[in-house]
């Protein structure tokens, strides 16, 4: 057992029952020319968390623990992408349209893949998800149950959308959740702060938050 110096209070970590979930660190969201930038966002904010996320992944690898990488993407025929998701707003590119790195957020395309700096290694789980939350329409719950996982550490993007959605899904399923504060980001800094404040309020109503250094240290206590 280890103790993570966290907010709103310390988190009692059981490394043997813990997995890391790295949410959607995909080229279409993080790199220039991808889907995120076509929506008018400053992707340099997301690129800035790559070193901290890499350090977190490395800590879990050295500890021999479960790592899950998620990718938000859809089938080429868009059968798993409802019109309500694809057609909203007025972006210059929509899901499935040709983009600089292939069709936007389509499984198998370059842009939908994980950034090279954080690329999964053999033995790590890569999970494609059609929604914001990683439990929706995926086998994630069964995978975690098979491995005896009870605690989840979260990283990735964006804090207020896919990360928060998955943490809330996990909380409802009985997992203890902690977010790596410097390994998550939003295109909008005020959204990141608000999401973290909401999730840690009322005695960690959804989960805890801590820096990567504190989490990695506790893995090896």
Short mmCIF file of C-alpha atoms in Angstrom, two decimals:
data_model
loop_
_atom_site.label_atom_id
_atom_site.label_comp_id
_atom_site.label_asym_id
_atom_site.label_seq_id
_atom_site.Cartn_x
_atom_site.Cartn_y
_atom_site.Cartn_z
CA UNK A 1 0.00 0.00 0.00
CA UNK A 2 1.09 3.57 -0.68
CA UNK A 3 -0.23 7.00 0.14
CA UNK A 4 -0.66 9.68 -2.50
CA UNK A 5 -0.59 13.29 -1.33
CA UNK A 6 -3.78 14.32 -3.08
CA UNK A 7 -6.74 16.68 -2.99
CA UNK A 8 -9.13 16.92 -1.26
CA UNK A 9 -7.31 14.48 1.08
CA UNK A 10 -4.70 11.73 0.82
CA UNK A 11 -5.46 8.73 -1.38
CA UNK A 12 -4.67 5.23 -0.11
CA UNK A 13 -3.19 3.44 -3.12
CA UNK A 14 -3.12 -0.33 -3.61
CA UNK A 15 -0.77 -0.72 -6.61
CA UNK A 16 -1.66 -4.38 -7.13
CA UNK A 17 -5.28 -3.38 -7.76
CA UNK A 18 -4.57 -0.23 -9.78
CA UNK A 19 -4.62 0.53 -13.51
CA UNK A 20 -3.70 3.61 -15.51
CA UNK A 21 -6.22 4.89 -18.08
CA UNK A 22 -4.69 7.27 -20.64
CA UNK A 23 -7.56 8.96 -22.43
CA UNK A 24 -7.42 9.89 -26.13
CA UNK A 25 -3.88 11.19 -26.54
CA UNK A 26 -4.48 11.02 -30.27
CA UNK A 27 -2.83 12.91 -33.09
CA UNK A 28 -6.15 14.39 -34.24
CA UNK A 29 -6.59 16.07 -30.86
CA UNK A 30 -3.00 16.92 -29.95
CA UNK A 31 -1.06 17.68 -33.13
CA UNK A 32 -1.25 20.70 -35.46
CA UNK A 33 -3.52 20.12 -38.43
CA UNK A 34 -5.71 17.62 -36.61
CA UNK A 35 -9.39 17.71 -35.78
CA UNK A 36 -8.87 19.71 -32.58
CA UNK A 37 -7.11 22.50 -34.40
CA UNK A 38 -9.75 22.61 -37.17
CA UNK A 39 -12.27 23.43 -34.44
CA UNK A 40 -10.25 26.55 -33.66
CA UNK A 41 -8.43 25.22 -30.61
CA UNK A 42 -4.87 25.86 -29.44
CA UNK A 43 -3.37 22.36 -29.49
CA UNK A 44 -0.13 23.49 -27.85
CA UNK A 45 -1.96 23.33 -24.52
CA UNK A 46 -2.48 19.60 -25.02
CA UNK A 47 1.01 19.01 -26.36
CA UNK A 48 2.43 20.50 -23.16
CA UNK A 49 1.26 17.53 -21.05
CA UNK A 50 3.08 14.91 -23.12
CA UNK A 51 6.22 14.85 -20.91
CA UNK A 52 4.26 14.44 -17.67
CA UNK A 53 2.04 11.80 -19.23
CA UNK A 54 5.10 9.93 -20.47
CA UNK A 55 6.56 10.00 -16.95
CA UNK A 56 3.32 8.60 -15.54
CA UNK A 57 3.23 5.81 -18.13
CA UNK A 58 6.88 5.02 -17.43
CA UNK A 59 6.14 4.76 -13.71
CA UNK A 60 3.37 2.25 -14.35
CA UNK A 61 5.54 0.29 -16.77
CA UNK A 62 8.35 0.01 -14.24
CA UNK A 63 5.84 -1.15 -11.63
CA UNK A 64 4.48 -3.79 -14.03
CA UNK A 65 0.91 -2.53 -13.73
CA UNK A 66 -2.01 -2.46 -16.15
CA UNK A 67 -2.07 0.40 -18.66
CA UNK A 68 -5.04 1.17 -20.90
CA UNK A 69 -4.81 3.63 -23.82
CA UNK A 70 -8.12 4.79 -25.29
CA UNK A 71 -8.85 6.23 -28.72
CA UNK A 72 -12.09 7.95 -29.62
CA UNK A 73 -12.82 6.82 -33.16
CA UNK A 74 -15.48 5.32 -35.38
CA UNK A 75 -15.99 2.65 -37.99
CA UNK A 76 -15.31 3.72 -41.60
CA UNK A 77 -19.03 3.48 -42.46
CA UNK A 78 -19.89 5.69 -39.43
CA UNK A 79 -22.39 3.10 -38.24
CA UNK A 80 -21.36 3.80 -34.65
CA UNK A 81 -21.40 7.60 -34.99
CA UNK A 82 -24.90 9.02 -34.52
CA UNK A 83 -25.87 12.07 -36.57
CA UNK A 84 -26.40 13.99 -33.33
CA UNK A 85 -22.66 13.70 -32.74
CA UNK A 86 -21.39 14.22 -36.28
CA UNK A 87 -23.66 16.98 -37.50
CA UNK A 88 -23.68 19.51 -34.66
CA UNK A 89 -22.05 22.92 -34.94
CA UNK A 90 -20.34 24.37 -37.99
CA UNK A 91 -16.78 22.97 -38.04
CA UNK A 92 -14.58 23.11 -41.14
CA UNK A 93 -14.22 19.32 -40.91
CA UNK A 94 -16.54 16.68 -39.49
CA UNK A 95 -15.96 13.14 -38.26
CA UNK A 96 -15.30 10.97 -41.31
CA UNK A 97 -14.21 13.82 -43.57
CA UNK A 98 -10.77 13.66 -45.22
CA UNK A 99 -8.20 15.55 -43.14
CA UNK A 100 -4.45 16.12 -43.10
CA UNK A 101 -3.90 12.78 -41.30
CA UNK A 102 -6.61 10.73 -42.98
CA UNK A 103 -10.32 10.64 -42.34
CA UNK A 104 -11.14 12.45 -39.11
CA UNK A 105 -11.52 10.14 -36.07
CA UNK A 106 -11.87 6.99 -38.15
CA UNK A 107 -10.40 3.74 -36.85
CA UNK A 108 -7.16 2.85 -38.60
CA UNK A 109 -6.41 6.36 -39.83
CA UNK A 110 -3.17 8.10 -38.82
CA UNK A 111 -4.92 10.96 -37.04
CA UNK A 112 -6.95 8.63 -34.84
CA UNK A 113 -3.82 6.93 -33.52
CA UNK A 114 -1.91 7.78 -30.36
CA UNK A 115 0.92 10.33 -30.50
CA UNK A 116 4.33 8.68 -31.01
CA UNK A 117 5.74 9.97 -27.72
CA UNK A 118 3.14 7.97 -25.76
CA UNK A 119 2.70 5.00 -28.06
CA UNK A 120 1.63 1.75 -26.38
CA UNK A 121 4.06 -1.12 -26.04
CA UNK A 122 3.34 -4.82 -26.26
CA UNK A 123 1.05 -6.00 -23.48
CA UNK A 124 -0.73 -2.69 -22.96
CA UNK A 125 -4.42 -2.43 -23.76
CA UNK A 126 -5.51 -0.20 -26.65
CA UNK A 127 -9.24 0.43 -26.53
CA UNK A 128 -11.23 2.11 -29.29
CA UNK A 129 -14.36 3.81 -28.02
CA UNK A 130 -17.20 5.40 -30.01
CA UNK A 131 -18.30 7.73 -27.22
CA UNK A 132 -16.86 10.15 -24.71
CA UNK A 133 -16.77 7.63 -21.87
CA UNK A 134 -14.47 4.61 -22.09
CA UNK A 135 -17.01 2.21 -20.57
CA UNK A 136 -19.74 2.91 -23.14
CA UNK A 137 -19.93 0.23 -25.88
CA UNK A 138 -16.52 -1.24 -24.96
CA UNK A 139 -15.25 -4.26 -22.97
CA UNK A 140 -13.35 -2.06 -20.49
CA UNK A 141 -15.39 -3.10 -17.47
CA UNK A 142 -14.82 -6.80 -18.13
CA UNK A 143 -11.11 -6.23 -18.75
CA UNK A 144 -10.68 -4.46 -15.42
CA UNK A 145 -12.72 -7.05 -13.54
CA UNK A 146 -10.62 -9.88 -14.96
CA UNK A 147 -7.49 -8.17 -13.63
CA UNK A 148 -8.89 -7.47 -10.17
CA UNK A 149 -8.69 -3.70 -10.62
CA UNK A 150 -10.39 -1.52 -8.01
CA UNK A 151 -8.52 1.78 -8.39
CA UNK A 152 -7.97 3.85 -11.52
CA UNK A 153 -5.47 6.59 -12.26
CA UNK A 154 -6.50 8.89 -15.12
CA UNK A 155 -4.56 11.00 -17.59
CA UNK A 156 -5.31 12.43 -21.03
CA UNK A 157 -7.65 14.79 -22.80
CA UNK A 158 -9.79 16.64 -22.56
CA UNK A 159 -10.28 17.04 -18.83
CA UNK A 160 -13.88 18.20 -18.96
CA UNK A 161 -15.11 15.89 -21.71
CA UNK A 162 -13.72 12.37 -22.19
CA UNK A 163 -11.65 12.27 -19.00
CA UNK A 164 -14.41 13.52 -16.73
CA UNK A 165 -17.03 11.36 -18.44
CA UNK A 166 -14.96 8.22 -17.92
CA UNK A 167 -14.16 9.09 -14.31
CA UNK A 168 -17.86 9.54 -13.62
CA UNK A 169 -18.64 6.23 -15.32
CA UNK A 170 -15.97 4.55 -13.21
CA UNK A 171 -17.21 6.17 -10.01
CA UNK A 172 -20.71 4.84 -10.65
CA UNK A 173 -19.20 1.36 -11.08
CA UNK A 174 -17.47 1.48 -7.71
CA UNK A 175 -13.90 2.32 -8.71
CA UNK A 176 -11.77 4.71 -6.69
CA UNK A 177 -10.48 7.29 -9.16
CA UNK A 178 -7.58 9.73 -9.08
CA UNK A 179 -6.65 12.20 -11.80
CA UNK A 180 -3.05 13.12 -12.61
CA UNK A 181 -3.36 16.90 -12.65
CA UNK A 182 -0.34 17.71 -14.81
CA UNK A 183 -1.07 14.85 -17.23
CA UNK A 184 -4.49 16.11 -18.26
CA UNK A 185 -5.53 19.23 -20.13
CA UNK A 186 -8.27 21.14 -21.88
CA UNK A 187 -8.25 23.55 -24.78
CA UNK A 188 -9.84 25.93 -22.25
CA UNK A 189 -7.94 26.35 -18.95
CA UNK A 190 -11.06 27.44 -17.08
CA UNK A 191 -12.80 24.20 -18.12
CA UNK A 192 -9.97 22.07 -16.68
CA UNK A 193 -10.14 23.90 -13.38
CA UNK A 194 -13.93 23.68 -13.21
CA UNK A 195 -13.94 19.95 -14.02
CA UNK A 196 -11.37 19.19 -11.33
CA UNK A 197 -13.20 21.34 -8.80
CA UNK A 198 -16.47 19.53 -9.52
CA UNK A 199 -14.98 16.05 -9.29
CA UNK A 200 -13.05 16.66 -6.06
CA UNK A 201 -15.79 18.63 -4.28
CA UNK A 202 -17.82 17.28 -1.37
CA UNK A 203 -15.14 14.89 -0.17
CA UNK A 204 -13.98 13.57 -3.56
CA UNK A 205 -17.51 12.99 -4.80
CA UNK A 206 -16.14 11.65 -8.11
CA UNK A 207 -12.44 11.31 -7.32
CA UNK A 208 -9.13 12.73 -6.20
CA UNK A 209 -6.44 14.75 -7.96
CA UNK A 210 -2.65 14.72 -7.52
CA UNK A 211 0.51 15.54 -9.47
CA UNK A 212 2.27 12.84 -11.47
CA UNK A 213 5.29 12.91 -9.14
CA UNK A 214 3.16 12.02 -6.12
CA UNK A 215 1.41 9.19 -7.93
CA UNK A 216 4.61 7.63 -9.25
CA UNK A 217 6.27 7.91 -5.85
CA UNK A 218 3.40 6.04 -4.21
CA UNK A 219 3.60 3.25 -6.81
CA UNK A 220 7.04 2.35 -5.56
CA UNK A 221 6.64 2.88 -1.80
#
